[in-house]
XYZ file of C-alpha atoms in Angstrom:
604
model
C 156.888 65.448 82.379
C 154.330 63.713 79.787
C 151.684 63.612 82.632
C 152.298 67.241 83.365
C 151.642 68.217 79.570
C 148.789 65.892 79.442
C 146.898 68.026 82.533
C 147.835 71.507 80.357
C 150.313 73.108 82.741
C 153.097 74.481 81.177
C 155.401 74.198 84.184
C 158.381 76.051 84.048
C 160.243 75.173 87.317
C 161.707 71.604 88.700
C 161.589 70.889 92.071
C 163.440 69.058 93.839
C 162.583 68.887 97.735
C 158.926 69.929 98.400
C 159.552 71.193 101.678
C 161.465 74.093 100.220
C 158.825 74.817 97.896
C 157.743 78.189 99.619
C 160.412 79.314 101.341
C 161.548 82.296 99.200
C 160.786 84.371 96.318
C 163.308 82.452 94.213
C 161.636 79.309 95.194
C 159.765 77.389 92.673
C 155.822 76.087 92.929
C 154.734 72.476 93.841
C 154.359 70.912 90.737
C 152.602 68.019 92.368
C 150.385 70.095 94.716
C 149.394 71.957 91.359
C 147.895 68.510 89.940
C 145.515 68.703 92.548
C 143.887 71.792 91.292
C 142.685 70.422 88.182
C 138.832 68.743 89.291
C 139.567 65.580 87.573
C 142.332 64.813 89.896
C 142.075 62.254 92.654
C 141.649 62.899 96.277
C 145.641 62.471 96.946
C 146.048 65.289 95.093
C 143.398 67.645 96.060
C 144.218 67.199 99.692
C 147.904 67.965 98.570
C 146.818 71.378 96.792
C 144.358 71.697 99.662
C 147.457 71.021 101.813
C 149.660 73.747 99.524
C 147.057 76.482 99.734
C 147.437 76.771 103.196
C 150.940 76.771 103.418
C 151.615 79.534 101.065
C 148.494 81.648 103.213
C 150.730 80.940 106.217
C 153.881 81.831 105.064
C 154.790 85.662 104.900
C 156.628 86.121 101.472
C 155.745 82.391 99.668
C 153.061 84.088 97.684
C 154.977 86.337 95.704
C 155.743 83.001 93.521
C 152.095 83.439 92.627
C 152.196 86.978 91.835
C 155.543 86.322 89.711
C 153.487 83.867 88.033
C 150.305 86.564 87.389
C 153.089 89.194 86.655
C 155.120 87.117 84.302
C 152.063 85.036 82.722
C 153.820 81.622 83.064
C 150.829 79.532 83.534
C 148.321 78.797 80.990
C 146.414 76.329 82.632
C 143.459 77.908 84.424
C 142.476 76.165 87.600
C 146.583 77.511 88.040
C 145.853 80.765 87.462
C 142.681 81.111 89.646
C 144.592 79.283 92.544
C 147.329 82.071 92.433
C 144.201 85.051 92.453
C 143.683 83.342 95.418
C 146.367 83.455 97.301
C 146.748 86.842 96.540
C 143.314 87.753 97.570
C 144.107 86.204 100.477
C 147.306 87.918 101.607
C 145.724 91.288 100.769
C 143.305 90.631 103.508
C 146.173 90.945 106.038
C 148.674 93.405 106.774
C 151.662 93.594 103.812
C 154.746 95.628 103.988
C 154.963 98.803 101.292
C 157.272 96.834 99.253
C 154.704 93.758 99.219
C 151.726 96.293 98.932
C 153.762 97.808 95.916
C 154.038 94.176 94.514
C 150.738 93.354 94.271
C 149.948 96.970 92.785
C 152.399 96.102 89.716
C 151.749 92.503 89.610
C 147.896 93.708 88.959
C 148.873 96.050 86.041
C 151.090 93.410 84.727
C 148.515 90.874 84.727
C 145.771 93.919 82.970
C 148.812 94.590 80.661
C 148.987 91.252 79.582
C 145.239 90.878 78.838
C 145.097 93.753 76.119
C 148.127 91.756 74.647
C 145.863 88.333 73.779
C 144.185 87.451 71.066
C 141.873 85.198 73.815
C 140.390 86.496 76.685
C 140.857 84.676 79.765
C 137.829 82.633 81.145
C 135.194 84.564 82.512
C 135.527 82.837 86.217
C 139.261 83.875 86.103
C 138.257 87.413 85.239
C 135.921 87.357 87.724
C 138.256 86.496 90.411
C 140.469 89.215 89.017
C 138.261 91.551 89.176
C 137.632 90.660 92.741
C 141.307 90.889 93.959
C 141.298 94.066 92.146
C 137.801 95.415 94.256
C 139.861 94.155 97.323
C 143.218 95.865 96.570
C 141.211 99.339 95.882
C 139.217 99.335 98.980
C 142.372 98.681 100.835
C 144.561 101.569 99.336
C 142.515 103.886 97.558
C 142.738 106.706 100.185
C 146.075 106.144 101.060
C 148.121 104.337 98.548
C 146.648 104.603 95.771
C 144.190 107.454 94.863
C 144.917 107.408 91.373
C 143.359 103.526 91.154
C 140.826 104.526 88.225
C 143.156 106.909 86.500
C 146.089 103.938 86.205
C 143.537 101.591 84.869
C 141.994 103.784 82.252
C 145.335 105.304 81.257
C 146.285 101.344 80.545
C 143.249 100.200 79.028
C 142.150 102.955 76.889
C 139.073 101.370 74.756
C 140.909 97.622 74.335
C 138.024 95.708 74.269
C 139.960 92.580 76.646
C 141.243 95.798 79.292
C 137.107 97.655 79.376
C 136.162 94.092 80.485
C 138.409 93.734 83.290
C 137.619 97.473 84.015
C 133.992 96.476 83.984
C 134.148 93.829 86.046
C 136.364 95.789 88.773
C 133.607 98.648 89.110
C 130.863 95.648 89.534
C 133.155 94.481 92.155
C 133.891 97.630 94.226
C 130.259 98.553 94.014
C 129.678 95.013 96.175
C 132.519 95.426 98.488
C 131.689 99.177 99.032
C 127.694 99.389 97.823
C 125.383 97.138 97.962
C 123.206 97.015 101.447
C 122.710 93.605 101.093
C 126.158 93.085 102.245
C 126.627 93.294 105.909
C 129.521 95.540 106.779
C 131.186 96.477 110.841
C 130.393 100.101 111.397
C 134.350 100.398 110.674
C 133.525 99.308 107.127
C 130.814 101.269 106.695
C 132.379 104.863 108.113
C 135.396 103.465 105.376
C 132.562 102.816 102.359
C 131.741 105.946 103.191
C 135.038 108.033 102.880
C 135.460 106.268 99.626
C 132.327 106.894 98.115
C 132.661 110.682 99.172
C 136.242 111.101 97.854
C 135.529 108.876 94.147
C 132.604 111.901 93.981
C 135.402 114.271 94.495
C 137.955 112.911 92.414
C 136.636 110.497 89.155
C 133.253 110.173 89.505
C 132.938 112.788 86.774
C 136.056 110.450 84.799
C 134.424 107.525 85.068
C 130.931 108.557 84.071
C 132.694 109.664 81.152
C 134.278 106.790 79.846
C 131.032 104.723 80.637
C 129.530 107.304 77.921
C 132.529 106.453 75.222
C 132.277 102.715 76.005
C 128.379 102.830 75.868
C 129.033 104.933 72.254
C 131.891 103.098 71.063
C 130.761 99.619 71.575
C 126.916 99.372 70.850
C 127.361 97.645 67.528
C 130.771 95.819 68.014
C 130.691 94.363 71.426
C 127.263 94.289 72.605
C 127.941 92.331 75.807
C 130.328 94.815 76.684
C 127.958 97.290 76.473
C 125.541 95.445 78.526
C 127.754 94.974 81.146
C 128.468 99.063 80.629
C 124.639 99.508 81.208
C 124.731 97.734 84.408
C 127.852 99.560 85.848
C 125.571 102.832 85.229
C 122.376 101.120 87.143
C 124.502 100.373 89.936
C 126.299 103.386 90.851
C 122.982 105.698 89.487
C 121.953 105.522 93.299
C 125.102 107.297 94.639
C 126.243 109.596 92.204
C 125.004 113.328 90.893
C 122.498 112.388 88.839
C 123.381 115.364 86.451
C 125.997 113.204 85.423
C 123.259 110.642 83.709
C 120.233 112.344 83.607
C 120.880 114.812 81.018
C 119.719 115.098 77.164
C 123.527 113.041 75.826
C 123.073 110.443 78.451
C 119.467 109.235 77.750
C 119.626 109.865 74.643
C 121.768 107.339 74.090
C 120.037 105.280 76.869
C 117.022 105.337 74.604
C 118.429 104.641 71.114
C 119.573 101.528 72.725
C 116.276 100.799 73.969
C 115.722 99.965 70.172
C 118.697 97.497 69.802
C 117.616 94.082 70.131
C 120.904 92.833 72.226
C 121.272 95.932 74.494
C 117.338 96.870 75.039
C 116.623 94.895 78.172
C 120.038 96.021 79.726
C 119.246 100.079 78.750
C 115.497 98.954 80.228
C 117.398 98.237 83.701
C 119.280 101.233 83.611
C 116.803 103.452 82.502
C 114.642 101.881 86.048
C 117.969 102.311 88.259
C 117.953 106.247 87.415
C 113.784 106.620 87.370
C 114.818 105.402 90.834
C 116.843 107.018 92.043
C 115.969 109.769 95.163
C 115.368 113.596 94.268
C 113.156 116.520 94.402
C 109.768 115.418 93.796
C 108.853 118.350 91.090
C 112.349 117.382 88.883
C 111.222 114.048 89.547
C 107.867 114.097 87.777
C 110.032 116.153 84.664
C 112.300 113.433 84.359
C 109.802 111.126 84.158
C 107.213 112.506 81.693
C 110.051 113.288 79.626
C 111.394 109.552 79.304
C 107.480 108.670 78.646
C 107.054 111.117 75.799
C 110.267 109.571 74.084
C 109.658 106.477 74.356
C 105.920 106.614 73.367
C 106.712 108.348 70.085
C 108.825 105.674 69.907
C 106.409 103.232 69.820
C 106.905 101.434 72.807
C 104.018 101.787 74.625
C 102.228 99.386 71.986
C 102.444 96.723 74.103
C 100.137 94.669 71.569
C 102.628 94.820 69.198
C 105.879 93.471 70.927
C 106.500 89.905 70.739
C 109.662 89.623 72.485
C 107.736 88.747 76.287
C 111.633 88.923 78.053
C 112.027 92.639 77.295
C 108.114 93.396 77.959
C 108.895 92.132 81.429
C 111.883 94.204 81.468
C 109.935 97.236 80.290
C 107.025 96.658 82.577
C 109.370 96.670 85.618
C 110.203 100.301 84.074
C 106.624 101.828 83.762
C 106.468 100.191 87.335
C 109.112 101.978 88.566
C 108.131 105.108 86.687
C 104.534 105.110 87.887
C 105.579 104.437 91.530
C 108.267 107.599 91.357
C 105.122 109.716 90.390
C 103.037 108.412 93.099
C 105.883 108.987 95.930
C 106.085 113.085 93.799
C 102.204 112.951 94.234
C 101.852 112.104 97.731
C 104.862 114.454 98.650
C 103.697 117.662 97.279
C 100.332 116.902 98.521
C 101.774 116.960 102.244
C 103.292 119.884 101.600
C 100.126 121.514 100.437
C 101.648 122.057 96.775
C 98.322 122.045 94.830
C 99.409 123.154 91.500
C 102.159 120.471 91.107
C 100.435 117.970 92.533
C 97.658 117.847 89.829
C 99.950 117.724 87.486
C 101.708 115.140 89.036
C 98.373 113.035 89.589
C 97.476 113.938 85.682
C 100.792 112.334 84.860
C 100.010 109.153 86.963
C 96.503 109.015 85.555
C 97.876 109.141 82.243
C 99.953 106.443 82.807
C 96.705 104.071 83.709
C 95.963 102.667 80.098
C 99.363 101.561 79.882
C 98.454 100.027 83.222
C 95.910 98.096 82.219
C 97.559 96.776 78.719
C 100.722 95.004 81.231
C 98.247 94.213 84.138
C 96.197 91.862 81.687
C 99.090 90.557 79.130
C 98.784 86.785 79.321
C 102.494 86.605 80.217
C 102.155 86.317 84.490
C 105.867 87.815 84.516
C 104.795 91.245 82.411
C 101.504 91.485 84.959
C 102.931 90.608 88.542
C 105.464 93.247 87.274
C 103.098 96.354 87.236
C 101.231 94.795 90.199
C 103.604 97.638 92.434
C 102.081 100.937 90.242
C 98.528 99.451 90.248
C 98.256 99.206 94.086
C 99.972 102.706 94.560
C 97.543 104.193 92.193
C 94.868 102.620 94.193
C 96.148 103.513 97.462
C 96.198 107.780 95.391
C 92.376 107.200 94.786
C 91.476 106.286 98.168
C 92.781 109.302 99.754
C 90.846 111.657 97.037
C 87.702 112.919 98.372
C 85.733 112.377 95.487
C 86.491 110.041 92.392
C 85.941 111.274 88.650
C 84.041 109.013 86.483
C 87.337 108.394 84.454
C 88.263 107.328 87.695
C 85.505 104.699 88.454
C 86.494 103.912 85.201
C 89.784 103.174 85.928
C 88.697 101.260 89.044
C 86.235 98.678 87.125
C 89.222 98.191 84.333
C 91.407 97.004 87.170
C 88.871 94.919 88.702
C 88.313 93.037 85.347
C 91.395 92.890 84.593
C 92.756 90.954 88.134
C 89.226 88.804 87.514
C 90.746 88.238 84.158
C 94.077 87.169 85.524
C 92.956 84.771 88.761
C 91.927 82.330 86.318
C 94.299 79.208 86.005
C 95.387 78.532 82.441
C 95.410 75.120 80.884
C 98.738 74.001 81.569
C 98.606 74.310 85.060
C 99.071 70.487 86.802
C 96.912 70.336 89.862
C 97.923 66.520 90.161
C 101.914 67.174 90.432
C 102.244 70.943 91.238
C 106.309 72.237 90.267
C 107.750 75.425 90.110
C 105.559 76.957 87.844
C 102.571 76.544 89.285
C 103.916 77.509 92.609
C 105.405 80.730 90.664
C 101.564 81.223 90.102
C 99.799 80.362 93.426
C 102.373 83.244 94.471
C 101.229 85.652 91.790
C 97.539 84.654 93.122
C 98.817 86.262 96.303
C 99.892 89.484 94.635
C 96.361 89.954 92.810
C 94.760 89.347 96.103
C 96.144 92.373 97.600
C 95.168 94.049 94.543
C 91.658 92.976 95.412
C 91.796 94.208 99.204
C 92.886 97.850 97.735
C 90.119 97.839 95.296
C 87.552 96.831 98.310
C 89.000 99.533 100.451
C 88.404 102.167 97.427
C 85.109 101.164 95.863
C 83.241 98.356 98.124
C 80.070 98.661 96.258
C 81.747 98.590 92.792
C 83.829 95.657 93.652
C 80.927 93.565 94.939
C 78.668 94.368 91.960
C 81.578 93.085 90.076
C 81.595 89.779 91.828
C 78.170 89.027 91.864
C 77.191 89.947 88.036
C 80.612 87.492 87.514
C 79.552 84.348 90.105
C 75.499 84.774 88.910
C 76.256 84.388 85.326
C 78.757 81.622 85.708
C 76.712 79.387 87.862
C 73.657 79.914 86.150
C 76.138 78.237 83.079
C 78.360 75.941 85.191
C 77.784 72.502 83.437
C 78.883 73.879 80.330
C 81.621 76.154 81.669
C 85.293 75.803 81.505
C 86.785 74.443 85.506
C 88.860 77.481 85.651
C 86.256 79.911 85.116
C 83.701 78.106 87.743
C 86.825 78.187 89.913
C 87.567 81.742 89.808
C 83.810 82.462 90.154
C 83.911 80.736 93.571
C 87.434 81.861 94.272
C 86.017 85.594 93.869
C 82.791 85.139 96.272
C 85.777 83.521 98.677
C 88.197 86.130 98.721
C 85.047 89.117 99.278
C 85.195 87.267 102.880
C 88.877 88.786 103.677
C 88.191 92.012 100.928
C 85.092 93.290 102.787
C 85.920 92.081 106.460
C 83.251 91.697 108.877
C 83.362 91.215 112.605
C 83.777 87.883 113.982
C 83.215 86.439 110.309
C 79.620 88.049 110.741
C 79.143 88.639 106.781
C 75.163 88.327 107.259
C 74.271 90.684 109.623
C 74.412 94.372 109.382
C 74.916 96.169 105.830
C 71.865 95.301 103.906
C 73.450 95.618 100.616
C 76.372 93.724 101.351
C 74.398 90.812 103.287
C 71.936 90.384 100.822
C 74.271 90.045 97.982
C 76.262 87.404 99.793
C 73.515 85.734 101.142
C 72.204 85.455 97.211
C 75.509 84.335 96.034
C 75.800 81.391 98.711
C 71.885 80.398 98.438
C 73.031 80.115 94.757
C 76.432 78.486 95.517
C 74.589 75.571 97.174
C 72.114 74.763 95.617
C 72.794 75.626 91.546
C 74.602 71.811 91.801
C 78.302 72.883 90.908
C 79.181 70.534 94.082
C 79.011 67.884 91.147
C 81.531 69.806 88.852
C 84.112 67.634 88.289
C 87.231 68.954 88.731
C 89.573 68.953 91.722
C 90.219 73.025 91.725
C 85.961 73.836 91.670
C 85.564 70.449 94.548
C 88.286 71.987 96.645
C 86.961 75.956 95.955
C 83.690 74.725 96.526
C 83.790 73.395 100.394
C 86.692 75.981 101.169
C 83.972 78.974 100.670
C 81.469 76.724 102.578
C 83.305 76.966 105.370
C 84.475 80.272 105.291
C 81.113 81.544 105.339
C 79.612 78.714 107.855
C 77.561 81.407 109.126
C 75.644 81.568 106.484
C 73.992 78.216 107.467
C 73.094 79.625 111.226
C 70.988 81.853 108.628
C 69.303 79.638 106.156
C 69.749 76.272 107.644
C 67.820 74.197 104.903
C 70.909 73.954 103.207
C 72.623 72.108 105.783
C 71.530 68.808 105.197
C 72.442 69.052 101.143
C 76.265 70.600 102.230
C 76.624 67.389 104.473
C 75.613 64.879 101.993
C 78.285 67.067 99.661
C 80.744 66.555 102.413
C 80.457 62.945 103.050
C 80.038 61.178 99.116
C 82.024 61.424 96.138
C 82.057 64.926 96.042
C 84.154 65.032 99.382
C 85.210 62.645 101.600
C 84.862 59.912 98.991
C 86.224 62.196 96.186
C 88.789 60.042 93.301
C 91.170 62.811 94.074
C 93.376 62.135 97.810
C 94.257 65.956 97.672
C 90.407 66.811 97.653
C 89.786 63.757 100.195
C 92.819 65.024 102.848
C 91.671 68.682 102.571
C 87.800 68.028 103.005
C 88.348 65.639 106.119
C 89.913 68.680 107.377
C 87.130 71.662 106.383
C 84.460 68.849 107.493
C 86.177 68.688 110.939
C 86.231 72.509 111.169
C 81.864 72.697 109.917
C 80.906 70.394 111.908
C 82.488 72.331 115.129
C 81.834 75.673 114.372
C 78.076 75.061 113.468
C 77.556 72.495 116.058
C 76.461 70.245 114.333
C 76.254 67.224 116.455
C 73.177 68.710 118.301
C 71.829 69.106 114.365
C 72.313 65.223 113.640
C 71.057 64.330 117.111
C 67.786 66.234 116.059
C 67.620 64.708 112.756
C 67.922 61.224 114.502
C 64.359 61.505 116.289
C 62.592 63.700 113.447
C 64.461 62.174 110.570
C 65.930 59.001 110.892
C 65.751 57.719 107.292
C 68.259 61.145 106.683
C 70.373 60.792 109.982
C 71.325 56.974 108.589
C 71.998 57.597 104.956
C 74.777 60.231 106.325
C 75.718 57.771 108.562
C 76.179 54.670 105.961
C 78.363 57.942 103.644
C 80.441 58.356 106.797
């Protein structure tokens, strides 16, 4: 009918009676059901397609309309199409007969025949579902019915561009159905995964890896998201495979030269991580790596100054993280096992690794830094088990220690008045630097609060004319050496002379310098949240009490412009007053200073 045409089905079937519409091969589809598949239908005829899906699930042979229909290619609307994957994907769940098993094998080739045939490929979410039904099919008959799965496809597809997509996509989808260990599976399923994965290494793995090679070679230039989707096949199934297969001189040589092809680089940088990570002997390990390093730094790429493109530096400093960490894990095995020899070259490797470190720790992009934050706290973790550092090493240490000072700071975009998803991306990146800051206090105390102290004294001593996000970061540092340098009970002013005094310095300076007056929500908020963490302090030098209190109670707390700063200090005031006991300290000040006790009270 006109209608009919208008929606874009090409139906090729009348029907007369709907109730018959399922009851036998012969039988035709409901035309009207169909309608309801399209989304601009209305809800009569969604409930009626709704209504239709079901029946064909229930019935035991209706669905083979929808595999004619794949088979023959009669549809050319698309919501049609996926509808019939469906069914199918359904039925294949549940037990078939060999002759309906054998129909959905040929109804699948048909279908892949019929793709290297069009000028068009098919929408990506119907090739997706495809591929799916495909997955599905395999898992279900590959040791049985149909060991040969691989070898029927590839024999079919050959290098047509439309067929390597579907085959693509079908590998993807096995490798989730069979894979991935974020999929929860019945220990049935898993002792099945299992047999699979150990009979594909017996009987294609070696095929396949193979024609992943001649589709990586063949379409680099041509059909670049092809070969993308080529590079993340090889990522994926890197983790189960011999690794000979990849990780030989052909393989990454190719893997590299597209490391230098603007479309295909960040894919190659994925794979290139995916095989870097992937399990082995800690000596072969260390070779594999040093070799991709020497490649790709005569390449150039480890001029990090020099790239521009931020998306693929993130993508390469995932690499170097993954690459570093794989030397650490060689390190810290051969050490157990008392291999000296190899593990100093191993720990020269890592160390030789550290300026490229530092260039990605400090990049102004958050996403290239938080993505070498991994290597930098394993390298850490290497020095703190060494019995004696170089002074390369110390070095190293103070470079890092900069460098996360460097990268606390807030930039100028950051909203404090209406915080969204970037800033939140950042507060969570704050987190990750913090932990780099705890692993740099458990290596070099001493070095780390030198650090701190030559950074707060020479900020405050500049504060009115400073930038807020460098005050803040001064007073965020002298906060954070609370949890970095623990101390019993919050006791950071009794006990280590060199690590009392410099605190007590820095908070005699804190204060009393006057940055209480900076204004600027982050520095008000930074300011009484290190007052109270280091309330004992005040049990020390308790002069400074009354000045803190007046800070509490005017504009630069409780009376603050900001509600954010007013809602948080009521809280931290709540939590001073208590700890210090400070009631009996205002009851004092009532009968020795009144004119004081009443100008807090007319603030309160």
């Amino acid at each position: 009918s006109g209608r009919q045409q208008q929606r874009g089905v090409n139906w090729p079937w009348r029907k007369a009676n709907p109730r018959m519409a399922c009851q036998s091969v012969a039988a035709v589809m409901d035309e009207q059901a169909l309608l309801g598949l399209n989304p601009n239908a209305d809800a009569r005829y969604r409930q009626r397609a709704m209504a239709y899906f079901e029946q064909l699930k229930e019935s035991q042979d209706a669905w083979e309309v929808c595999a004619e229909a794949l088979a023959k290619g009669i549809y050319s609307d698309d919501h049609v199409k996926f509808f019939c994957f469906q069914v199918l994907e359904h039925q294949i769940k549940f037990s078939l007969s060999a002759v309906q098993q054998q129909l959905i094998r040929e109804t699948l080739m048909k279908w892949l025949q019929f793709q290297l045939m069009n000028t068009q490929p098919e929408k990506a979410f119907i090739r997706n579902k495809a591929a799916q039904v495909f997955a599905l099919t395999f898992v279900m008959e590959y040791l049985t019915l149909w060991p040969k799965f691989f070898f029927d496809i590839l024999s079919l597809v050959g290098l047509n561009p439309h067929g390597v997509d579907i085959y693509l996509r079908t590998l993807m989808a096995i490798d989730a159905e069979v894979v991935d260990r974020d999929i929860l599976h019945t220990p049935e399923e898993t002792r099945r995964n299992t047999l699979i994965k150990d009979s594909m290494r017996e009987q294609c793995i070696p095929s396949l890896v193979e024609s992943w090679f001649q589709i990586l070679q063949t379409y680099q230039q041509s059909h670049p998201e092809l070969t993308c989707q080529c590079l993340e096949v090889v990522g994926a199934y890197v983790s189960w495979i011999d690794l000979n297969l990849i990780a030989n001189d052909r393989f990454v040589n190719l893997l590299l030269s597209q490391m230098s092809m603007e479309e295909l680089r960040e894919e190659a940088c994925d794979c290139l991580f995916e095989i870097v990570n992937k399990g082995m002997d800690p000596v072969d390990k260390t070779k594999l790596v040093e070799s991709l390093c020497q490649v790709l730094q005569s390449a150039g790429f480890f001029n990090v100054e020099q790239e521009e493109d931020v998306d693929f530096l993130a993508k390469f400093s995932r690499l170097v993280n993954g690459m570093g960490q794989s030397l650490v894990l060689s390190w810290t095995k051969l050490a157990k096992t008392g291999n000296v020899k190899d593990a100093a070259e191993t720990l020269q490797a890592v160390e030789a690794k550290v300026p490229l470190l530092l260039q990605l720790l400090v990049h102004e992009d958050d996403d290239i830094s938080a993505n070498i934050v991994g290597f930098c706290y394993e390298y850490l973790h290497v020095l703190k088990q060494l019995p004696q550092l170089t002074d390369q090493q110390k070095a190293n240490i103070e470079a890092i220690m900069l460098a996360v000072m460097k990268k606390l700071t807030y930039d100028d975009e950051y909203n404090f008045e209406n915080e969204g998803e970037d800033e939140a991306m950042f507060v969570e990146y704050r987190k990750q630097l913090k932990m780099l800051l705890d692993r740099l206090a458990q290596v070099s105390p001493e070095l780390l609060l030198e650090a701190v102290r030559r950074v707060f004294t020479n900020t405050m001593q500049n504060w009115q004319t400073a930038p807020f996000m460098e005050v803040e970061v001064a007073i965020r540092l002298l906060y954070m050496l609370g949890e970095a340098l623990p101390a019993a009970h919050g006791a950071h002013f009794s006990g280590d002379t060199a690590k009392t005094s410099a605190l007590q310095d820095m908070m005699r300076t804190l204060v009393s310098c006057g940055v209480s007056s900076y204004q600027h929500t982050s520095v008000a908020l930074e300011f009484f949240e290190t007052v109270v963490r280091y309330d004992k302090f005040f049990i020390v030098e308790p002069q400074h009490i009354p000045g803190v209190l007046m800070a509490f109670l005017d504009q630069r707390g409780l009376r603050h412009n900001s509600p954010k700063v007013r809602s948080r200090v009521a809280y931290l005031f709540s939590r001073f007053i208590k700890t210090l006991h400070l009631c009996k300290f205002l009851y004092v000040k009532l009968h020795v200073q009144p004119r004081f006790f009443f100008k807090i009270i007319y603030n309160i």
